[in-house]
Amino acid sequence: MPSAISGAPAHCPYAAAPIRKATAHRAAPLGPLVLPPSARGALLTVGTGVVAVWALGGLYSSLGPALVRLVAPGTPPPAGGMVFFTVGAAAALTVWTLRRTAPGAAATGGCLAVIPSAALSLAALHGAGPLALFGGAALAGVAFGAVSQGALRLLLASLDERDRATTVAAYYVLSYLSMSLPAIAAGAATQHYGLRTACHAYAIGAAVLAAAAVAALTATRRRNAPRTTNALPR
């Protein structure tokens, strides 16, 4: 038995060699995924809106329970989880409702909904109570669903099938970074400056981004309108 055990290491490299050789043939270096040029303009146009709605979703998912306790200290613990449930339910309903709406209109309307959502959230911190907070969460869900519905359709409208995977990947990288990084920053700011101050900065930042997205979408629609008019048969 000892001789068999002592001889095992000598045979292991030879036994593993075919496996390593076969794996080397199968493995290929992954090159960088480049966003197609036709999608870059659309992503730049709607990107600030995507950042705004995903950041707002990150606020309610991370600090929603703490906001409920701050606004209404006597509420039961499950009420904190209901904030993000409200966001998700409103987003799902909005996606289904706007499935036949023009993507530009859906994205613009969603960005516009961010502004009253942020205002209601701030009003809740200034005495309006939990009803304003849940109203802001519902509007945040509407904004999330509308922008997600419109942005993806805008990005994929003029792409070949081979470019769609790269574009969707870029969209979701931007989306999840927009949700996670501001939420982490808000948590750190809460530790240093307090929840009220962090939420004020967060809500105002989301509203500013949404307003910038509305301006970009409106300008793009106006630029494209003459082309559409000229393309019509006379």
PDB file of C-alpha atoms in Angstrom:
ATOM      1  CA  MET A   1       0.000   0.000   0.000  1.00  0.00           C
ATOM      2  CA  PRO A   2       2.736   2.608   0.784  1.00  0.00           C
ATOM      3  CA  SER A   3       4.418   1.899  -2.522  1.00  0.00           C
ATOM      4  CA  ALA A   4       1.163   2.462  -4.374  1.00  0.00           C
ATOM      5  CA  ILE A   5       0.589   5.740  -2.588  1.00  0.00           C
ATOM      6  CA  SER A   6       4.146   6.927  -3.114  1.00  0.00           C
ATOM      7  CA  GLY A   7       3.935   6.126  -6.808  1.00  0.00           C
ATOM      8  CA  ALA A   8       0.696   8.053  -7.346  1.00  0.00           C
ATOM      9  CA  PRO A   9       2.272  11.519  -7.691  1.00  0.00           C
ATOM     10  CA  ALA A  10       4.564  10.263 -10.412  1.00  0.00           C
ATOM     11  CA  HIS A  11       1.609   9.180 -12.522  1.00  0.00           C
ATOM     12  CA  CYS A  12      -0.608  12.242 -11.882  1.00  0.00           C
ATOM     13  CA  PRO A  13       1.123  14.632 -14.333  1.00  0.00           C
ATOM     14  CA  TYR A  14       0.831  12.115 -17.157  1.00  0.00           C
ATOM     15  CA  ALA A  15      -2.803  11.414 -16.361  1.00  0.00           C
ATOM     16  CA  ALA A  16      -3.650  15.121 -16.271  1.00  0.00           C
ATOM     17  CA  ALA A  17      -1.733  16.027 -19.414  1.00  0.00           C
ATOM     18  CA  PRO A  18      -4.440  14.940 -21.915  1.00  0.00           C
ATOM     19  CA  ILE A  19      -7.047  16.877 -19.926  1.00  0.00           C
ATOM     20  CA  ARG A  20      -4.947  20.044 -19.908  1.00  0.00           C
ATOM     21  CA  LYS A  21      -4.215  19.649 -23.618  1.00  0.00           C
ATOM     22  CA  ALA A  22      -7.883  19.216 -24.504  1.00  0.00           C
ATOM     23  CA  THR A  23      -8.856  22.158 -22.310  1.00  0.00           C
ATOM     24  CA  ALA A  24      -6.238  24.348 -23.953  1.00  0.00           C
ATOM     25  CA  HIS A  25      -7.741  23.626 -27.371  1.00  0.00           C
ATOM     26  CA  ARG A  26     -11.248  24.448 -26.196  1.00  0.00           C
ATOM     27  CA  ALA A  27     -10.388  27.625 -24.284  1.00  0.00           C
ATOM     28  CA  ALA A  28     -10.134  30.812 -26.278  1.00  0.00           C
ATOM     29  CA  PRO A  29      -9.393  34.317 -25.046  1.00  0.00           C
ATOM     30  CA  LEU A  30     -12.437  36.509 -24.661  1.00  0.00           C
ATOM     31  CA  GLY A  31     -12.147  39.795 -26.511  1.00  0.00           C
ATOM     32  CA  PRO A  32     -13.763  43.040 -25.374  1.00  0.00           C
ATOM     33  CA  LEU A  33     -17.429  43.518 -26.167  1.00  0.00           C
ATOM     34  CA  VAL A  34     -17.809  46.750 -28.132  1.00  0.00           C
ATOM     35  CA  LEU A  35     -21.127  48.579 -28.194  1.00  0.00           C
ATOM     36  CA  PRO A  36     -22.380  48.920 -31.792  1.00  0.00           C
ATOM     37  CA  PRO A  37     -22.138  52.496 -33.141  1.00  0.00           C
ATOM     38  CA  SER A  38     -25.860  52.596 -33.891  1.00  0.00           C
ATOM     39  CA  ALA A  39     -26.644  51.941 -30.210  1.00  0.00           C
ATOM     40  CA  ARG A  40     -24.196  54.446 -28.729  1.00  0.00           C
ATOM     41  CA  GLY A  41     -26.259  57.509 -29.552  1.00  0.00           C
ATOM     42  CA  ALA A  42     -29.429  55.968 -28.122  1.00  0.00           C
ATOM     43  CA  LEU A  43     -27.634  54.920 -24.934  1.00  0.00           C
ATOM     44  CA  LEU A  44     -26.176  58.403 -24.498  1.00  0.00           C
ATOM     45  CA  THR A  45     -29.634  59.904 -24.988  1.00  0.00           C
ATOM     46  CA  VAL A  46     -31.501  57.709 -22.546  1.00  0.00           C
ATOM     47  CA  GLY A  47     -28.583  56.759 -20.287  1.00  0.00           C
ATOM     48  CA  THR A  48     -29.132  59.476 -17.689  1.00  0.00           C
ATOM     49  CA  GLY A  49     -32.750  58.380 -17.367  1.00  0.00           C
ATOM     50  CA  VAL A  50     -31.667  54.770 -16.880  1.00  0.00           C
ATOM     51  CA  VAL A  51     -29.242  55.880 -14.168  1.00  0.00           C
ATOM     52  CA  ALA A  52     -31.968  57.951 -12.469  1.00  0.00           C
ATOM     53  CA  VAL A  53     -34.617  55.214 -12.261  1.00  0.00           C
ATOM     54  CA  TRP A  54     -32.242  52.435 -11.243  1.00  0.00           C
ATOM     55  CA  ALA A  55     -30.669  54.694  -8.621  1.00  0.00           C
ATOM     56  CA  LEU A  56     -34.132  55.506  -7.277  1.00  0.00           C
ATOM     57  CA  GLY A  57     -34.891  51.795  -7.147  1.00  0.00           C
ATOM     58  CA  GLY A  58     -31.661  51.313  -5.210  1.00  0.00           C
ATOM     59  CA  LEU A  59     -32.751  53.960  -2.713  1.00  0.00           C
ATOM     60  CA  TYR A  60     -36.030  52.222  -1.937  1.00  0.00           C
ATOM     61  CA  SER A  61     -34.522  48.734  -1.881  1.00  0.00           C
ATOM     62  CA  SER A  62     -31.663  49.655   0.470  1.00  0.00           C
ATOM     63  CA  LEU A  63     -32.994  52.486   2.637  1.00  0.00           C
ATOM     64  CA  GLY A  64     -36.747  51.953   2.247  1.00  0.00           C
ATOM     65  CA  PRO A  65     -37.237  50.176   5.601  1.00  0.00           C
ATOM     66  CA  ALA A  66     -35.158  52.821   7.383  1.00  0.00           C
ATOM     67  CA  LEU A  67     -37.219  55.561   5.717  1.00  0.00           C
ATOM     68  CA  VAL A  68     -40.455  53.988   6.940  1.00  0.00           C
ATOM     69  CA  ARG A  69     -39.111  53.828  10.507  1.00  0.00           C
ATOM     70  CA  LEU A  70     -37.965  57.445  10.263  1.00  0.00           C
ATOM     71  CA  VAL A  71     -41.248  58.753   8.868  1.00  0.00           C
ATOM     72  CA  ALA A  72     -43.551  56.598  11.022  1.00  0.00           C
ATOM     73  CA  PRO A  73     -41.683  55.052  13.975  1.00  0.00           C
ATOM     74  CA  GLY A  74     -44.696  53.077  15.180  1.00  0.00           C
ATOM     75  CA  THR A  75     -45.305  51.107  11.978  1.00  0.00           C
ATOM     76  CA  PRO A  76     -44.841  47.313  12.056  1.00  0.00           C
ATOM     77  CA  PRO A  77     -41.610  45.894  10.563  1.00  0.00           C
ATOM     78  CA  PRO A  78     -43.288  44.364   7.452  1.00  0.00           C
ATOM     79  CA  ALA A  79     -44.196  47.886   6.323  1.00  0.00           C
ATOM     80  CA  GLY A  80     -40.534  48.480   5.511  1.00  0.00           C
ATOM     81  CA  GLY A  81     -40.509  45.632   3.014  1.00  0.00           C
ATOM     82  CA  MET A  82     -43.742  46.847   1.462  1.00  0.00           C
ATOM     83  CA  VAL A  83     -41.953  49.942   0.148  1.00  0.00           C
ATOM     84  CA  PHE A  84     -39.840  48.027  -2.333  1.00  0.00           C
ATOM     85  CA  PHE A  85     -42.757  45.691  -3.089  1.00  0.00           C
ATOM     86  CA  THR A  86     -44.710  48.799  -4.125  1.00  0.00           C
ATOM     87  CA  VAL A  87     -41.883  49.803  -6.467  1.00  0.00           C
ATOM     88  CA  GLY A  88     -41.738  46.343  -8.052  1.00  0.00           C
ATOM     89  CA  ALA A  89     -45.505  45.955  -8.428  1.00  0.00           C
ATOM     90  CA  ALA A  90     -45.904  49.389 -10.018  1.00  0.00           C
ATOM     91  CA  ALA A  91     -42.980  48.714 -12.368  1.00  0.00           C
ATOM     92  CA  ALA A  92     -44.404  45.382 -13.546  1.00  0.00           C
ATOM     93  CA  LEU A  93     -47.836  46.891 -14.170  1.00  0.00           C
ATOM     94  CA  THR A  94     -46.297  49.806 -16.072  1.00  0.00           C
ATOM     95  CA  VAL A  95     -44.213  47.553 -18.318  1.00  0.00           C
ATOM     96  CA  TRP A  96     -47.339  45.613 -19.297  1.00  0.00           C
ATOM     97  CA  THR A  97     -49.445  48.755 -19.761  1.00  0.00           C
ATOM     98  CA  LEU A  98     -46.908  50.513 -22.005  1.00  0.00           C
ATOM     99  CA  ARG A  99     -46.044  47.509 -24.160  1.00  0.00           C
ATOM    100  CA  ARG A 100     -47.594  49.188 -27.241  1.00  0.00           C
ATOM    101  CA  THR A 101     -46.529  52.765 -26.437  1.00  0.00           C
ATOM    102  CA  ALA A 102     -43.836  54.426 -28.546  1.00  0.00           C
ATOM    103  CA  PRO A 103     -40.476  53.845 -26.829  1.00  0.00           C
ATOM    104  CA  GLY A 104     -39.484  57.510 -26.845  1.00  0.00           C
ATOM    105  CA  ALA A 105     -42.764  58.533 -25.241  1.00  0.00           C
ATOM    106  CA  ALA A 106     -42.487  55.776 -22.629  1.00  0.00           C
ATOM    107  CA  ALA A 107     -38.938  56.751 -21.694  1.00  0.00           C
ATOM    108  CA  THR A 108     -39.793  60.463 -21.532  1.00  0.00           C
ATOM    109  CA  GLY A 109     -42.870  59.852 -19.402  1.00  0.00           C
ATOM    110  CA  GLY A 110     -40.903  57.621 -17.060  1.00  0.00           C
ATOM    111  CA  CYS A 111     -38.213  60.253 -16.594  1.00  0.00           C
ATOM    112  CA  LEU A 112     -40.885  62.858 -15.862  1.00  0.00           C
ATOM    113  CA  ALA A 113     -42.351  60.575 -13.166  1.00  0.00           C
ATOM    114  CA  VAL A 114     -39.022  60.584 -11.302  1.00  0.00           C
ATOM    115  CA  ILE A 115     -39.440  64.248 -10.343  1.00  0.00           C
ATOM    116  CA  PRO A 116     -42.753  63.959  -8.402  1.00  0.00           C
ATOM    117  CA  SER A 117     -41.523  60.664  -6.961  1.00  0.00           C
ATOM    118  CA  ALA A 118     -38.490  62.404  -5.489  1.00  0.00           C
ATOM    119  CA  ALA A 119     -40.669  65.301  -4.310  1.00  0.00           C
ATOM    120  CA  LEU A 120     -43.065  62.970  -2.488  1.00  0.00           C
ATOM    121  CA  SER A 121     -40.176  61.158  -0.843  1.00  0.00           C
ATOM    122  CA  LEU A 122     -38.796  64.453   0.444  1.00  0.00           C
ATOM    123  CA  ALA A 123     -42.269  65.570   1.541  1.00  0.00           C
ATOM    124  CA  ALA A 124     -42.542  62.409   3.624  1.00  0.00           C
ATOM    125  CA  LEU A 125     -39.394  63.459   5.478  1.00  0.00           C
ATOM    126  CA  HIS A 126     -40.948  66.850   6.217  1.00  0.00           C
ATOM    127  CA  GLY A 127     -44.153  65.710   7.878  1.00  0.00           C
ATOM    128  CA  ALA A 128     -46.287  64.370   5.019  1.00  0.00           C
ATOM    129  CA  GLY A 129     -46.096  60.894   6.530  1.00  0.00           C
ATOM    130  CA  PRO A 130     -45.930  57.341   5.179  1.00  0.00           C
ATOM    131  CA  LEU A 131     -48.668  57.913   2.593  1.00  0.00           C
ATOM    132  CA  ALA A 132     -46.385  60.318   0.728  1.00  0.00           C
ATOM    133  CA  LEU A 133     -43.513  57.853   1.001  1.00  0.00           C
ATOM    134  CA  PHE A 134     -45.548  55.023  -0.508  1.00  0.00           C
ATOM    135  CA  GLY A 135     -46.872  57.378  -3.178  1.00  0.00           C
ATOM    136  CA  GLY A 136     -43.292  58.239  -4.066  1.00  0.00           C
ATOM    137  CA  ALA A 137     -42.432  54.542  -4.180  1.00  0.00           C
ATOM    138  CA  ALA A 138     -45.355  53.853  -6.530  1.00  0.00           C
ATOM    139  CA  LEU A 139     -44.267  56.668  -8.847  1.00  0.00           C
ATOM    140  CA  ALA A 140     -40.700  55.378  -8.713  1.00  0.00           C
ATOM    141  CA  GLY A 141     -42.022  52.019  -9.912  1.00  0.00           C
ATOM    142  CA  VAL A 142     -43.931  53.706 -12.740  1.00  0.00           C
ATOM    143  CA  ALA A 143     -40.760  55.557 -13.733  1.00  0.00           C
ATOM    144  CA  PHE A 144     -38.692  52.374 -13.529  1.00  0.00           C
ATOM    145  CA  GLY A 145     -41.079  50.373 -15.687  1.00  0.00           C
ATOM    146  CA  ALA A 146     -41.604  53.104 -18.278  1.00  0.00           C
ATOM    147  CA  VAL A 147     -37.918  53.931 -18.729  1.00  0.00           C
ATOM    148  CA  SER A 148     -36.920  50.265 -18.840  1.00  0.00           C
ATOM    149  CA  GLN A 149     -39.602  49.545 -21.435  1.00  0.00           C
ATOM    150  CA  GLY A 150     -38.724  52.542 -23.582  1.00  0.00           C
ATOM    151  CA  ALA A 151     -34.931  52.423 -23.240  1.00  0.00           C
ATOM    152  CA  LEU A 152     -34.532  48.802 -24.293  1.00  0.00           C
ATOM    153  CA  ARG A 153     -36.786  49.255 -27.302  1.00  0.00           C
ATOM    154  CA  LEU A 154     -34.932  52.417 -28.328  1.00  0.00           C
ATOM    155  CA  LEU A 155     -31.600  50.634 -28.065  1.00  0.00           C
ATOM    156  CA  LEU A 156     -32.640  47.513 -29.969  1.00  0.00           C
ATOM    157  CA  ALA A 157     -34.803  49.137 -32.637  1.00  0.00           C
ATOM    158  CA  SER A 158     -32.178  49.476 -35.376  1.00  0.00           C
ATOM    159  CA  LEU A 159     -29.786  46.651 -34.461  1.00  0.00           C
ATOM    160  CA  ASP A 160     -28.979  43.390 -36.173  1.00  0.00           C
ATOM    161  CA  GLU A 161     -29.488  40.230 -34.164  1.00  0.00           C
ATOM    162  CA  ARG A 162     -25.732  39.744 -33.739  1.00  0.00           C
ATOM    163  CA  ASP A 163     -25.407  43.149 -32.012  1.00  0.00           C
ATOM    164  CA  ARG A 164     -28.330  42.808 -29.639  1.00  0.00           C
ATOM    165  CA  ALA A 165     -26.596  40.650 -27.024  1.00  0.00           C
ATOM    166  CA  THR A 166     -23.745  43.133 -26.635  1.00  0.00           C
ATOM    167  CA  THR A 167     -26.156  46.047 -26.354  1.00  0.00           C
ATOM    168  CA  VAL A 168     -28.361  44.351 -23.765  1.00  0.00           C
ATOM    169  CA  ALA A 169     -25.257  43.416 -21.759  1.00  0.00           C
ATOM    170  CA  ALA A 170     -24.067  47.045 -21.797  1.00  0.00           C
ATOM    171  CA  TYR A 171     -27.532  48.212 -20.750  1.00  0.00           C
ATOM    172  CA  TYR A 172     -27.630  45.913 -17.735  1.00  0.00           C
ATOM    173  CA  VAL A 173     -24.059  46.707 -16.702  1.00  0.00           C
ATOM    174  CA  LEU A 174     -25.033  50.390 -16.622  1.00  0.00           C
ATOM    175  CA  SER A 175     -28.308  49.580 -14.841  1.00  0.00           C
ATOM    176  CA  TYR A 176     -26.894  47.489 -12.012  1.00  0.00           C
ATOM    177  CA  LEU A 177     -23.991  49.867 -11.451  1.00  0.00           C
ATOM    178  CA  SER A 178     -26.548  52.678 -11.255  1.00  0.00           C
ATOM    179  CA  MET A 179     -28.481  50.780  -8.605  1.00  0.00           C
ATOM    180  CA  SER A 180     -25.597  49.481  -6.493  1.00  0.00           C
ATOM    181  CA  LEU A 181     -23.017  52.282  -6.428  1.00  0.00           C
ATOM    182  CA  PRO A 182     -25.403  55.100  -5.368  1.00  0.00           C
ATOM    183  CA  ALA A 183     -26.966  52.798  -2.761  1.00  0.00           C
ATOM    184  CA  ILE A 184     -23.522  52.077  -1.291  1.00  0.00           C
ATOM    185  CA  ALA A 185     -22.723  55.789  -1.317  1.00  0.00           C
ATOM    186  CA  ALA A 186     -26.058  56.555   0.370  1.00  0.00           C
ATOM    187  CA  GLY A 187     -25.333  54.013   3.088  1.00  0.00           C
ATOM    188  CA  ALA A 188     -21.934  55.571   3.735  1.00  0.00           C
ATOM    189  CA  ALA A 189     -23.432  59.072   3.714  1.00  0.00           C
ATOM    190  CA  THR A 190     -26.090  57.962   6.198  1.00  0.00           C
ATOM    191  CA  GLN A 191     -23.380  56.898   8.634  1.00  0.00           C
ATOM    192  CA  HIS A 192     -21.620  60.262   8.414  1.00  0.00           C
ATOM    193  CA  TYR A 193     -24.385  62.805   7.773  1.00  0.00           C
ATOM    194  CA  GLY A 194     -27.624  61.088   8.758  1.00  0.00           C
ATOM    195  CA  LEU A 195     -30.482  59.493   6.845  1.00  0.00           C
ATOM    196  CA  ARG A 196     -32.333  62.732   6.127  1.00  0.00           C
ATOM    197  CA  THR A 197     -29.340  64.425   4.531  1.00  0.00           C
ATOM    198  CA  ALA A 198     -28.452  61.338   2.487  1.00  0.00           C
ATOM    199  CA  CYS A 199     -32.022  60.994   1.191  1.00  0.00           C
ATOM    200  CA  HIS A 200     -32.193  64.682   0.273  1.00  0.00           C
ATOM    201  CA  ALA A 201     -29.012  64.429  -1.789  1.00  0.00           C
ATOM    202  CA  TYR A 202     -30.137  61.140  -3.357  1.00  0.00           C
ATOM    203  CA  ALA A 203     -33.595  62.355  -4.358  1.00  0.00           C
ATOM    204  CA  ILE A 204     -32.342  65.669  -5.737  1.00  0.00           C
ATOM    205  CA  GLY A 205     -29.616  63.907  -7.736  1.00  0.00           C
ATOM    206  CA  ALA A 206     -32.130  61.479  -9.259  1.00  0.00           C
ATOM    207  CA  ALA A 207     -34.469  64.343 -10.179  1.00  0.00           C
ATOM    208  CA  VAL A 208     -31.654  66.297 -11.851  1.00  0.00           C
ATOM    209  CA  LEU A 209     -30.602  63.250 -13.886  1.00  0.00           C
ATOM    210  CA  ALA A 210     -34.202  62.629 -14.931  1.00  0.00           C
ATOM    211  CA  ALA A 211     -34.625  66.250 -16.033  1.00  0.00           C
ATOM    212  CA  ALA A 212     -31.439  65.986 -18.100  1.00  0.00           C
ATOM    213  CA  ALA A 213     -32.780  62.804 -19.714  1.00  0.00           C
ATOM    214  CA  VAL A 214     -36.076  64.506 -20.585  1.00  0.00           C
ATOM    215  CA  ALA A 215     -34.156  67.340 -22.238  1.00  0.00           C
ATOM    216  CA  ALA A 216     -31.996  64.888 -24.211  1.00  0.00           C
ATOM    217  CA  LEU A 217     -34.972  62.799 -25.341  1.00  0.00           C
ATOM    218  CA  THR A 218     -36.932  65.890 -26.365  1.00  0.00           C
ATOM    219  CA  ALA A 219     -33.996  67.294 -28.336  1.00  0.00           C
ATOM    220  CA  THR A 220     -33.478  63.964 -30.103  1.00  0.00           C
ATOM    221  CA  ARG A 221     -37.154  63.735 -31.023  1.00  0.00           C
ATOM    222  CA  ARG A 222     -37.079  67.254 -32.469  1.00  0.00           C
ATOM    223  CA  ARG A 223     -33.959  66.498 -34.500  1.00  0.00           C
ATOM    224  CA  ASN A 224     -35.523  63.354 -35.921  1.00  0.00           C
ATOM    225  CA  ALA A 225     -38.871  64.975 -36.708  1.00  0.00           C
ATOM    226  CA  PRO A 226     -37.700  66.806 -39.898  1.00  0.00           C
ATOM    227  CA  ARG A 227     -36.164  63.584 -41.227  1.00  0.00           C
ATOM    228  CA  THR A 228     -39.430  61.739 -40.711  1.00  0.00           C
ATOM    229  CA  THR A 229     -41.380  64.529 -42.399  1.00  0.00           C
ATOM    230  CA  ASN A 230     -39.038  64.626 -45.392  1.00  0.00           C
ATOM    231  CA  ALA A 231     -39.226  60.852 -45.759  1.00  0.00           C
ATOM    232  CA  LEU A 232     -43.009  60.885 -46.206  1.00  0.00           C
ATOM    233  CA  PRO A 233     -44.251  60.576 -49.817  1.00  0.00           C
ATOM    234  CA  ARG A 234     -45.694  63.718 -51.342  1.00  0.00           C
TER     235      ARG A 234
END
